[in-house]
Amino acid sequence: MRLLLISNSTNPGEEYLDYPKKHIQTFLEKDNIGEILFVPYAAVTFSYDAYTEKVQSRFDEFGIKVRGIHRESDPVAAVMAAQAIAVGGGNTFHLLKHVRESGIVDAVREKVRRGTPYVGWSAGSNIACPSICTTNDMPIVEPESFEAFKLIPFQINPHYLDTHPQGHAGETREQRIEEYIAANPGMYVAGLRETCILLLENGNLSLIGDKPLRVFRNGQKPVEVKSGEDFIFLLK
Amino acid sequence: MRLLLISNSTNPGEEYLDYPKKHIQTFLEKDNIGEILFVPYAAVTFSYDAYTEKVQSRFDEFGIKVRGIHRESDPVAAVMAAQAIAVGGGNTFHLLKHVRESGIVDAVREKVRRGTPYVGWSAGSNIACPSICTTNDMPIVEPESFEAFKLIPFQINPHYLDTHPQGHAGETREQRIEEYIAANPGMYVAGLRETCILLLENGNLSLIGDKPLRVFRNGQKPVEVKSGEDFIFLLK
């Protein structure tokens, strides 16, 4: 299985998919990908066509054609025929609702488990997890279920951040994740900070990025794991 | 119908339910409430008993007994017999999941519509809305449905805040609500800033607090409505 799971598409002040572009390119070049099937269902305030075009502009640099799944009359067949699959960020609930309605959950899981490369960013990384229960997004629409692609056995919290808006009485991110692990004992949550990426290939999980992964599990103190250290415990 | 819908329980550096206490007291005194039925299901990392005791400590000042619904063998009967109902903050998904599992949704709606006073804070204000689709919380557990008590026809976003963590590439609160209204045209969202309270009584809706309500609807610019101004449009 080959997964590239990116925390955030864009750093403040940078262009769309700028910082992760070299990693996306390297990841897809290994399998000589010429066309990628793109799932744009996380888009809410702009069209799926506009989203696909925006991603195409970046993928033009890699010489890869981006094919929007929303244009396919048979989305399951499109998944089964895909060279690679990309799932973009936006609203995770909107993404999962429309992924489920298009009936592709099992097809994506099977195809990616068989080796087709999967690239996700933000909501697209979250949906690779067992569920979307560690998203930061607002539940603006109700998906049929919170169950997601289950490509990995642990949960990612993308855009993991340590700071907290000043004077705000709401929960910190850490408190939210502590609630998740209390309600879901046994599950690991990986707080993936911005500009960081998880790469799974050859049965090995590694972290790309300068900031450590913050890992949470019920009954344990959160631990910081740096790039180059061993992440295999997350896959057990 | 009589509702007191509070944005946040506690301001930073203050004690639990401190700033809203005089409003809660005034609200409940009008109906000579001696006992309130408390719904503690938003608690995740501490027990329902501990939560009920914490609320009791504050309600002791009003001479009101707090009765935890989690101790009732027949929760629906407890709702139908209640003098008043309070729903506390915490995790909104956990709250709604357990409210639904206890089977009290219709009973609370009917009882409150018939005049029983309802006090909610944070998640407890959110669940008074048509759905929990404007919560800020992490979906740590999956409720059977997002449909909530529907005591009011519009959505509240509690803890509404204008600031954004520095250097964070995630969505602002305003962007999240804009996604909600894009996906749910026709719905109003009331951004209820911290230290602010919505009071519904005698068919009239008013705002308690120094900060205006920020009101969102698809296709319209957000508007700021101050305490003393007309809020009745939200009830239509």
mmCIF file with all atom_site columns, N, CA, C and O in Angstrom, chain B residues 45-93:
data_model
loop_
_atom_site.group_PDB
_atom_site.id
_atom_site.type_symbol
_atom_site.label_atom_id
_atom_site.label_alt_id
_atom_site.label_comp_id
_atom_site.label_asym_id
_atom_site.label_entity_id
_atom_site.label_seq_id
_atom_site.pdbx_PDB_ins_code
_atom_site.Cartn_x
_atom_site.Cartn_y
_atom_site.Cartn_z
_atom_site.occupancy
_atom_site.B_iso_or_equiv
_atom_site.pdbx_formal_charge
_atom_site.auth_seq_id
_atom_site.auth_comp_id
_atom_site.auth_asym_id
_atom_site.auth_atom_id
_atom_site.pdbx_PDB_model_num
ATOM 1   N N  . THR B 1 45 ? -14.728 13.411 29.786 1.00 0.00 ? 45 THR B N  1
ATOM 2   C CA . THR B 1 45 ? -13.531 13.024 30.543 1.00 0.00 ? 45 THR B CA 1
ATOM 3   C C  . THR B 1 45 ? -13.759 13.075 32.054 1.00 0.00 ? 45 THR B C  1
ATOM 4   O O  . THR B 1 45 ? -12.818 12.957 32.825 1.00 0.00 ? 45 THR B O  1
ATOM 5   N N  . PHE B 1 46 ? -15.003 13.286 32.465 1.00 0.00 ? 46 PHE B N  1
ATOM 6   C CA . PHE B 1 46 ? -15.342 13.219 33.889 1.00 0.00 ? 46 PHE B CA 1
ATOM 7   C C  . PHE B 1 46 ? -16.746 12.627 33.978 1.00 0.00 ? 46 PHE B C  1
ATOM 8   O O  . PHE B 1 46 ? -17.443 12.514 32.961 1.00 0.00 ? 46 PHE B O  1
ATOM 9   N N  . SER B 1 47 ? -17.134 12.223 35.191 1.00 0.00 ? 47 SER B N  1
ATOM 10  C CA . SER B 1 47 ? -18.383 11.457 35.304 1.00 0.00 ? 47 SER B CA 1
ATOM 11  C C  . SER B 1 47 ? -19.615 12.362 35.311 1.00 0.00 ? 47 SER B C  1
ATOM 12  O O  . SER B 1 47 ? -19.541 13.553 35.626 1.00 0.00 ? 47 SER B O  1
ATOM 13  N N  . TYR B 1 48 ? -20.747 11.772 34.985 1.00 0.00 ? 48 TYR B N  1
ATOM 14  C CA . TYR B 1 48 ? -22.026 12.502 35.030 1.00 0.00 ? 48 TYR B CA 1
ATOM 15  C C  . TYR B 1 48 ? -22.327 12.951 36.460 1.00 0.00 ? 48 TYR B C  1
ATOM 16  O O  . TYR B 1 48 ? -22.886 14.029 36.683 1.00 0.00 ? 48 TYR B O  1
ATOM 17  N N  . ASP B 1 49 ? -21.966 12.109 37.425 1.00 0.00 ? 49 ASP B N  1
ATOM 18  C CA . ASP B 1 49 ? -22.160 12.492 38.834 1.00 0.00 ? 49 ASP B CA 1
ATOM 19  C C  . ASP B 1 49 ? -21.334 13.728 39.184 1.00 0.00 ? 49 ASP B C  1
ATOM 20  O O  . ASP B 1 49 ? -21.840 14.669 39.811 1.00 0.00 ? 49 ASP B O  1
ATOM 21  N N  . ALA B 1 50 ? -20.067 13.699 38.784 1.00 0.00 ? 50 ALA B N  1
ATOM 22  C CA . ALA B 1 50 ? -19.189 14.839 39.081 1.00 0.00 ? 50 ALA B CA 1
ATOM 23  C C  . ALA B 1 50 ? -19.729 16.115 38.421 1.00 0.00 ? 50 ALA B C  1
ATOM 24  O O  . ALA B 1 50 ? -19.704 17.196 39.017 1.00 0.00 ? 50 ALA B O  1
ATOM 25  N N  . TYR B 1 51 ? -20.227 15.969 37.203 1.00 0.00 ? 51 TYR B N  1
ATOM 26  C CA . TYR B 1 51 ? -20.767 17.119 36.472 1.00 0.00 ? 51 TYR B CA 1
ATOM 27  C C  . TYR B 1 51 ? -21.996 17.679 37.195 1.00 0.00 ? 51 TYR B C  1
ATOM 28  O O  . TYR B 1 51 ? -22.146 18.894 37.402 1.00 0.00 ? 51 TYR B O  1
ATOM 29  N N  . THR B 1 52 ? -22.867 16.770 37.609 1.00 0.00 ? 52 THR B N  1
ATOM 30  C CA . THR B 1 52 ? -24.096 17.185 38.291 1.00 0.00 ? 52 THR B CA 1
ATOM 31  C C  . THR B 1 52 ? -23.761 17.906 39.603 1.00 0.00 ? 52 THR B C  1
ATOM 32  O O  . THR B 1 52 ? -24.375 18.933 39.937 1.00 0.00 ? 52 THR B O  1
ATOM 33  N N  . GLU B 1 53 ? -22.756 17.383 40.301 1.00 0.00 ? 53 GLU B N  1
ATOM 34  C CA . GLU B 1 53 ? -22.347 18.022 41.572 1.00 0.00 ? 53 GLU B CA 1
ATOM 35  C C  . GLU B 1 53 ? -21.784 19.426 41.349 1.00 0.00 ? 53 GLU B C  1
ATOM 36  O O  . GLU B 1 53 ? -22.048 20.339 42.124 1.00 0.00 ? 53 GLU B O  1
ATOM 37  N N  . LYS B 1 54 ? -21.019 19.558 40.273 1.00 0.00 ? 54 LYS B N  1
ATOM 38  C CA . LYS B 1 54 ? -20.420 20.860 39.940 1.00 0.00 ? 54 LYS B CA 1
ATOM 39  C C  . LYS B 1 54 ? -21.527 21.899 39.660 1.00 0.00 ? 54 LYS B C  1
ATOM 40  O O  . LYS B 1 54 ? -21.450 23.054 40.101 1.00 0.00 ? 54 LYS B O  1
ATOM 41  N N  . VAL B 1 55 ? -22.537 21.457 38.938 1.00 0.00 ? 55 VAL B N  1
ATOM 42  C CA . VAL B 1 55 ? -23.651 22.364 38.631 1.00 0.00 ? 55 VAL B CA 1
ATOM 43  C C  . VAL B 1 55 ? -24.458 22.633 39.900 1.00 0.00 ? 55 VAL B C  1
ATOM 44  O O  . VAL B 1 55 ? -24.894 23.764 40.161 1.00 0.00 ? 55 VAL B O  1
ATOM 45  N N  . GLN B 1 56 ? -24.631 21.586 40.723 1.00 0.00 ? 56 GLN B N  1
ATOM 46  C CA . GLN B 1 56 ? -25.346 21.756 42.005 1.00 0.00 ? 56 GLN B CA 1
ATOM 47  C C  . GLN B 1 56 ? -24.686 22.842 42.858 1.00 0.00 ? 56 GLN B C  1
ATOM 48  O O  . GLN B 1 56 ? -25.387 23.658 43.479 1.00 0.00 ? 56 GLN B O  1
ATOM 49  N N  . SER B 1 57 ? -23.353 22.847 42.896 1.00 0.00 ? 57 SER B N  1
ATOM 50  C CA . SER B 1 57 ? -22.636 23.854 43.701 1.00 0.00 ? 57 SER B CA 1
ATOM 51  C C  . SER B 1 57 ? -23.056 25.266 43.305 1.00 0.00 ? 57 SER B C  1
ATOM 52  O O  . SER B 1 57 ? -23.232 26.134 44.154 1.00 0.00 ? 57 SER B O  1
ATOM 53  N N  . ARG B 1 58 ? -23.187 25.503 42.022 1.00 0.00 ? 58 ARG B N  1
ATOM 54  C CA . ARG B 1 58 ? -23.624 26.826 41.569 1.00 0.00 ? 58 ARG B CA 1
ATOM 55  C C  . ARG B 1 58 ? -25.106 27.053 41.860 1.00 0.00 ? 58 ARG B C  1
ATOM 56  O O  . ARG B 1 58 ? -25.509 28.118 42.345 1.00 0.00 ? 58 ARG B O  1
ATOM 57  N N  . PHE B 1 59 ? -25.936 26.047 41.616 1.00 0.00 ? 59 PHE B N  1
ATOM 58  C CA . PHE B 1 59 ? -27.388 26.200 41.795 1.00 0.00 ? 59 PHE B CA 1
ATOM 59  C C  . PHE B 1 59 ? -27.779 26.262 43.278 1.00 0.00 ? 59 PHE B C  1
ATOM 60  O O  . PHE B 1 59 ? -28.884 26.716 43.608 1.00 0.00 ? 59 PHE B O  1
ATOM 61  N N  . ASP B 1 60 ? -26.868 25.805 44.139 1.00 0.00 ? 60 ASP B N  1
ATOM 62  C CA . ASP B 1 60 ? -27.091 25.976 45.589 1.00 0.00 ? 60 ASP B CA 1
ATOM 63  C C  . ASP B 1 60 ? -27.340 27.446 45.921 1.00 0.00 ? 60 ASP B C  1
ATOM 64  O O  . ASP B 1 60 ? -28.142 27.769 46.801 1.00 0.00 ? 60 ASP B O  1
ATOM 65  N N  . GLU B 1 61 ? -26.645 28.314 45.207 1.00 0.00 ? 61 GLU B N  1
ATOM 66  C CA . GLU B 1 61 ? -26.799 29.763 45.442 1.00 0.00 ? 61 GLU B CA 1
ATOM 67  C C  . GLU B 1 61 ? -28.214 30.249 45.140 1.00 0.00 ? 61 GLU B C  1
ATOM 68  O O  . GLU B 1 61 ? -28.641 31.283 45.639 1.00 0.00 ? 61 GLU B O  1
ATOM 69  N N  . PHE B 1 62 ? -28.906 29.524 44.253 1.00 0.00 ? 62 PHE B N  1
ATOM 70  C CA . PHE B 1 62 ? -30.288 29.908 43.893 1.00 0.00 ? 62 PHE B CA 1
ATOM 71  C C  . PHE B 1 62 ? -31.308 29.128 44.722 1.00 0.00 ? 62 PHE B C  1
ATOM 72  O O  . PHE B 1 62 ? -32.515 29.290 44.536 1.00 0.00 ? 62 PHE B O  1
ATOM 73  N N  . GLY B 1 63 ? -30.814 28.228 45.580 1.00 0.00 ? 63 GLY B N  1
ATOM 74  C CA . GLY B 1 63 ? -31.725 27.368 46.340 1.00 0.00 ? 63 GLY B CA 1
ATOM 75  C C  . GLY B 1 63 ? -32.450 26.360 45.463 1.00 0.00 ? 63 GLY B C  1
ATOM 76  O O  . GLY B 1 63 ? -33.585 25.974 45.730 1.00 0.00 ? 63 GLY B O  1
ATOM 77  N N  . ILE B 1 64 ? -31.778 25.925 44.393 1.00 0.00 ? 64 ILE B N  1
ATOM 78  C CA . ILE B 1 64 ? -32.412 24.976 43.464 1.00 0.00 ? 64 ILE B CA 1
ATOM 79  C C  . ILE B 1 64 ? -31.683 23.632 43.503 1.00 0.00 ? 64 ILE B C  1
ATOM 80  O O  . ILE B 1 64 ? -30.461 23.584 43.429 1.00 0.00 ? 64 ILE B O  1
ATOM 81  N N  . LYS B 1 65 ? -32.456 22.560 43.645 1.00 0.00 ? 65 LYS B N  1
ATOM 82  C CA . LYS B 1 65 ? -31.881 21.224 43.622 1.00 0.00 ? 65 LYS B CA 1
ATOM 83  C C  . LYS B 1 65 ? -31.650 20.786 42.175 1.00 0.00 ? 65 LYS B C  1
ATOM 84  O O  . LYS B 1 65 ? -32.507 20.978 41.314 1.00 0.00 ? 65 LYS B O  1
ATOM 85  N N  . VAL B 1 66 ? -30.464 20.202 41.911 1.00 0.00 ? 66 VAL B N  1
ATOM 86  C CA . VAL B 1 66 ? -30.128 19.720 40.567 1.00 0.00 ? 66 VAL B CA 1
ATOM 87  C C  . VAL B 1 66 ? -30.228 18.198 40.555 1.00 0.00 ? 66 VAL B C  1
ATOM 88  O O  . VAL B 1 66 ? -29.561 17.515 41.339 1.00 0.00 ? 66 VAL B O  1
ATOM 89  N N  . ARG B 1 67 ? -31.052 17.687 39.670 1.00 0.00 ? 67 ARG B N  1
ATOM 90  C CA . ARG B 1 67 ? -31.308 16.252 39.592 1.00 0.00 ? 67 ARG B CA 1
ATOM 91  C C  . ARG B 1 67 ? -30.741 15.723 38.279 1.00 0.00 ? 67 ARG B C  1
ATOM 92  O O  . ARG B 1 67 ? -31.187 16.122 37.197 1.00 0.00 ? 67 ARG B O  1
ATOM 93  N N  . GLY B 1 68 ? -29.763 14.858 38.350 1.00 0.00 ? 68 GLY B N  1
ATOM 94  C CA . GLY B 1 68 ? -29.133 14.323 37.133 1.00 0.00 ? 68 GLY B CA 1
ATOM 95  C C  . GLY B 1 68 ? -30.022 13.296 36.451 1.00 0.00 ? 68 GLY B C  1
ATOM 96  O O  . GLY B 1 68 ? -30.447 12.323 37.086 1.00 0.00 ? 68 GLY B O  1
ATOM 97  N N  . ILE B 1 69 ? -30.281 13.478 35.169 1.00 0.00 ? 69 ILE B N  1
ATOM 98  C CA . ILE B 1 69 ? -31.179 12.563 34.448 1.00 0.00 ? 69 ILE B CA 1
ATOM 99  C C  . ILE B 1 69 ? -30.546 11.175 34.294 1.00 0.00 ? 69 ILE B C  1
ATOM 100 O O  . ILE B 1 69 ? -31.258 10.169 34.140 1.00 0.00 ? 69 ILE B O  1
ATOM 101 N N  . HIS B 1 70 ? -29.219 11.098 34.378 1.00 0.00 ? 70 HIS B N  1
ATOM 102 C CA . HIS B 1 70 ? -28.532 9.807  34.216 1.00 0.00 ? 70 HIS B CA 1
ATOM 103 C C  . HIS B 1 70 ? -28.845 8.851  35.367 1.00 0.00 ? 70 HIS B C  1
ATOM 104 O O  . HIS B 1 70 ? -28.595 7.657  35.256 1.00 0.00 ? 70 HIS B O  1
ATOM 105 N N  . ARG B 1 71 ? -29.390 9.370  36.458 1.00 0.00 ? 71 ARG B N  1
ATOM 106 C CA . ARG B 1 71 ? -29.752 8.547  37.619 1.00 0.00 ? 71 ARG B CA 1
ATOM 107 C C  . ARG B 1 71 ? -31.203 8.056  37.555 1.00 0.00 ? 71 ARG B C  1
ATOM 108 O O  . ARG B 1 71 ? -31.656 7.329  38.443 1.00 0.00 ? 71 ARG B O  1
ATOM 109 N N  . GLU B 1 72 ? -31.924 8.506  36.543 1.00 0.00 ? 72 GLU B N  1
ATOM 110 C CA . GLU B 1 72 ? -33.363 8.188  36.460 1.00 0.00 ? 72 GLU B CA 1
ATOM 111 C C  . GLU B 1 72 ? -33.577 6.867  35.725 1.00 0.00 ? 72 GLU B C  1
ATOM 112 O O  . GLU B 1 72 ? -33.023 6.663  34.645 1.00 0.00 ? 72 GLU B O  1
ATOM 113 N N  . SER B 1 73 ? -34.407 6.002  36.286 1.00 0.00 ? 73 SER B N  1
ATOM 114 C CA . SER B 1 73 ? -34.683 4.740  35.595 1.00 0.00 ? 73 SER B CA 1
ATOM 115 C C  . SER B 1 73 ? -35.635 4.980  34.414 1.00 0.00 ? 73 SER B C  1
ATOM 116 O O  . SER B 1 73 ? -35.602 4.246  33.432 1.00 0.00 ? 73 SER B O  1
ATOM 117 N N  . ASP B 1 74 ? -36.452 6.014  34.494 1.00 0.00 ? 74 ASP B N  1
ATOM 118 C CA . ASP B 1 74 ? -37.354 6.341  33.380 1.00 0.00 ? 74 ASP B CA 1
ATOM 119 C C  . ASP B 1 74 ? -37.109 7.803  32.981 1.00 0.00 ? 74 ASP B C  1
ATOM 120 O O  . ASP B 1 74 ? -37.787 8.714  33.472 1.00 0.00 ? 74 ASP B O  1
ATOM 121 N N  . PRO B 1 75 ? -36.128 8.028  32.081 1.00 0.00 ? 75 PRO B N  1
ATOM 122 C CA . PRO B 1 75 ? -35.764 9.418  31.740 1.00 0.00 ? 75 PRO B CA 1
ATOM 123 C C  . PRO B 1 75 ? -36.922 10.206 31.123 1.00 0.00 ? 75 PRO B C  1
ATOM 124 O O  . PRO B 1 75 ? -37.053 11.406 31.382 1.00 0.00 ? 75 PRO B O  1
ATOM 125 N N  . VAL B 1 76 ? -37.754 9.546  30.319 1.00 0.00 ? 76 VAL B N  1
ATOM 126 C CA . VAL B 1 76 ? -38.870 10.260 29.685 1.00 0.00 ? 76 VAL B CA 1
ATOM 127 C C  . VAL B 1 76 ? -39.851 10.748 30.758 1.00 0.00 ? 76 VAL B C  1
ATOM 128 O O  . VAL B 1 76 ? -40.291 11.904 30.738 1.00 0.00 ? 76 VAL B O  1
ATOM 129 N N  . ALA B 1 77 ? -40.139 9.897  31.727 1.00 0.00 ? 77 ALA B N  1
ATOM 130 C CA . ALA B 1 77 ? -41.029 10.299 32.823 1.00 0.00 ? 77 ALA B CA 1
ATOM 131 C C  . ALA B 1 77 ? -40.410 11.441 33.624 1.00 0.00 ? 77 ALA B C  1
ATOM 132 O O  . ALA B 1 77 ? -41.110 12.376 34.043 1.00 0.00 ? 77 ALA B O  1
ATOM 133 N N  . ALA B 1 78 ? -39.085 11.385 33.801 1.00 0.00 ? 78 ALA B N  1
ATOM 134 C CA . ALA B 1 78 ? -38.394 12.457 34.533 1.00 0.00 ? 78 ALA B CA 1
ATOM 135 C C  . ALA B 1 78 ? -38.528 13.783 33.786 1.00 0.00 ? 78 ALA B C  1
ATOM 136 O O  . ALA B 1 78 ? -38.755 14.830 34.396 1.00 0.00 ? 78 ALA B O  1
ATOM 137 N N  . VAL B 1 79 ? -38.405 13.728 32.463 1.00 0.00 ? 79 VAL B N  1
ATOM 138 C CA . VAL B 1 79 ? -38.574 14.950 31.658 1.00 0.00 ? 79 VAL B CA 1
ATOM 139 C C  . VAL B 1 79 ? -39.998 15.469 31.815 1.00 0.00 ? 79 VAL B C  1
ATOM 140 O O  . VAL B 1 79 ? -40.219 16.665 32.067 1.00 0.00 ? 79 VAL B O  1
ATOM 141 N N  . MET B 1 80 ? -40.977 14.587 31.693 1.00 0.00 ? 80 MET B N  1
ATOM 142 C CA . MET B 1 80 ? -42.375 15.024 31.728 1.00 0.00 ? 80 MET B CA 1
ATOM 143 C C  . MET B 1 80 ? -42.771 15.581 33.096 1.00 0.00 ? 80 MET B C  1
ATOM 144 O O  . MET B 1 80 ? -43.701 16.377 33.198 1.00 0.00 ? 80 MET B O  1
ATOM 145 N N  . ALA B 1 81 ? -42.017 15.176 34.134 1.00 0.00 ? 81 ALA B N  1
ATOM 146 C CA . ALA B 1 81 ? -42.317 15.656 35.489 1.00 0.00 ? 81 ALA B CA 1
ATOM 147 C C  . ALA B 1 81 ? -41.465 16.857 35.894 1.00 0.00 ? 81 ALA B C  1
ATOM 148 O O  . ALA B 1 81 ? -41.690 17.443 36.965 1.00 0.00 ? 81 ALA B O  1
ATOM 149 N N  . ALA B 1 82 ? -40.536 17.257 35.051 1.00 0.00 ? 82 ALA B N  1
ATOM 150 C CA . ALA B 1 82 ? -39.565 18.294 35.454 1.00 0.00 ? 82 ALA B CA 1
ATOM 151 C C  . ALA B 1 82 ? -40.193 19.679 35.593 1.00 0.00 ? 82 ALA B C  1
ATOM 152 O O  . ALA B 1 82 ? -41.057 20.068 34.808 1.00 0.00 ? 82 ALA B O  1
ATOM 153 N N  . GLN B 1 83 ? -39.720 20.417 36.600 1.00 0.00 ? 83 GLN B N  1
ATOM 154 C CA . GLN B 1 83 ? -40.112 21.831 36.741 1.00 0.00 ? 83 GLN B CA 1
ATOM 155 C C  . GLN B 1 83 ? -39.361 22.697 35.732 1.00 0.00 ? 83 GLN B C  1
ATOM 156 O O  . GLN B 1 83 ? -39.867 23.713 35.259 1.00 0.00 ? 83 GLN B O  1
ATOM 157 N N  . ALA B 1 84 ? -38.112 22.310 35.475 1.00 0.00 ? 84 ALA B N  1
ATOM 158 C CA . ALA B 1 84 ? -37.261 23.035 34.523 1.00 0.00 ? 84 ALA B CA 1
ATOM 159 C C  . ALA B 1 84 ? -36.191 22.058 34.043 1.00 0.00 ? 84 ALA B C  1
ATOM 160 O O  . ALA B 1 84 ? -35.940 21.037 34.698 1.00 0.00 ? 84 ALA B O  1
ATOM 161 N N  . ILE B 1 85 ? -35.577 22.372 32.899 1.00 0.00 ? 85 ILE B N  1
ATOM 162 C CA . ILE B 1 85 ? -34.567 21.485 32.312 1.00 0.00 ? 85 ILE B CA 1
ATOM 163 C C  . ILE B 1 85 ? -33.299 22.291 32.020 1.00 0.00 ? 85 ILE B C  1
ATOM 164 O O  . ILE B 1 85 ? -33.384 23.398 31.481 1.00 0.00 ? 85 ILE B O  1
ATOM 165 N N  . ALA B 1 86 ? -32.154 21.737 32.416 1.00 0.00 ? 86 ALA B N  1
ATOM 166 C CA . ALA B 1 86 ? -30.867 22.373 32.096 1.00 0.00 ? 86 ALA B CA 1
ATOM 167 C C  . ALA B 1 86 ? -30.005 21.377 31.333 1.00 0.00 ? 86 ALA B C  1
ATOM 168 O O  . ALA B 1 86 ? -29.963 20.191 31.682 1.00 0.00 ? 86 ALA B O  1
ATOM 169 N N  . VAL B 1 87 ? -29.337 21.865 30.293 1.00 0.00 ? 87 VAL B N  1
ATOM 170 C CA . VAL B 1 87 ? -28.447 21.015 29.513 1.00 0.00 ? 87 VAL B CA 1
ATOM 171 C C  . VAL B 1 87 ? -27.071 21.690 29.456 1.00 0.00 ? 87 VAL B C  1
ATOM 172 O O  . VAL B 1 87 ? -26.933 22.810 28.960 1.00 0.00 ? 87 VAL B O  1
ATOM 173 N N  . GLY B 1 88 ? -26.081 20.981 29.990 1.00 0.00 ? 88 GLY B N  1
ATOM 174 C CA . GLY B 1 88 ? -24.745 21.568 30.136 1.00 0.00 ? 88 GLY B CA 1
ATOM 175 C C  . GLY B 1 88 ? -23.844 21.365 28.937 1.00 0.00 ? 88 GLY B C  1
ATOM 176 O O  . GLY B 1 88 ? -24.115 20.530 28.069 1.00 0.00 ? 88 GLY B O  1
ATOM 177 N N  . GLY B 1 89 ? -22.764 22.113 28.907 1.00 0.00 ? 89 GLY B N  1
ATOM 178 C CA . GLY B 1 89 ? -21.798 22.055 27.822 1.00 0.00 ? 89 GLY B CA 1
ATOM 179 C C  . GLY B 1 89 ? -20.835 20.890 27.926 1.00 0.00 ? 89 GLY B C  1
ATOM 180 O O  . GLY B 1 89 ? -20.845 20.127 28.902 1.00 0.00 ? 89 GLY B O  1
ATOM 181 N N  . GLY B 1 90 ? -19.991 20.776 26.913 1.00 0.00 ? 90 GLY B N  1
ATOM 182 C CA . GLY B 1 90 ? -19.062 19.658 26.803 1.00 0.00 ? 90 GLY B CA 1
ATOM 183 C C  . GLY B 1 90 ? -18.985 19.285 25.339 1.00 0.00 ? 90 GLY B C  1
ATOM 184 O O  . GLY B 1 90 ? -18.966 20.173 24.497 1.00 0.00 ? 90 GLY B O  1
ATOM 185 N N  . ASN B 1 91 ? -19.004 18.008 25.041 1.00 0.00 ? 91 ASN B N  1
ATOM 186 C CA . ASN B 1 91 ? -18.963 17.595 23.641 1.00 0.00 ? 91 ASN B CA 1
ATOM 187 C C  . ASN B 1 91 ? -20.384 17.392 23.098 1.00 0.00 ? 91 ASN B C  1
ATOM 188 O O  . ASN B 1 91 ? -21.143 16.570 23.594 1.00 0.00 ? 91 ASN B O  1
ATOM 189 N N  . THR B 1 92 ? -20.707 18.142 22.049 1.00 0.00 ? 92 THR B N  1
ATOM 190 C CA . THR B 1 92 ? -22.071 18.156 21.507 1.00 0.00 ? 92 THR B CA 1
ATOM 191 C C  . THR B 1 92 ? -22.470 16.808 20.904 1.00 0.00 ? 92 THR B C  1
ATOM 192 O O  . THR B 1 92 ? -23.633 16.397 21.005 1.00 0.00 ? 92 THR B O  1
ATOM 193 N N  . PHE B 1 93 ? -21.509 16.127 20.270 1.00 0.00 ? 93 PHE B N  1
ATOM 194 C CA . PHE B 1 93 ? -21.818 14.822 19.666 1.00 0.00 ? 93 PHE B CA 1
ATOM 195 C C  . PHE B 1 93 ? -22.113 13.786 20.753 1.00 0.00 ? 93 PHE B C  1
ATOM 196 O O  . PHE B 1 93 ? -23.045 12.992 20.629 1.00 0.00 ? 93 PHE B O  1
#
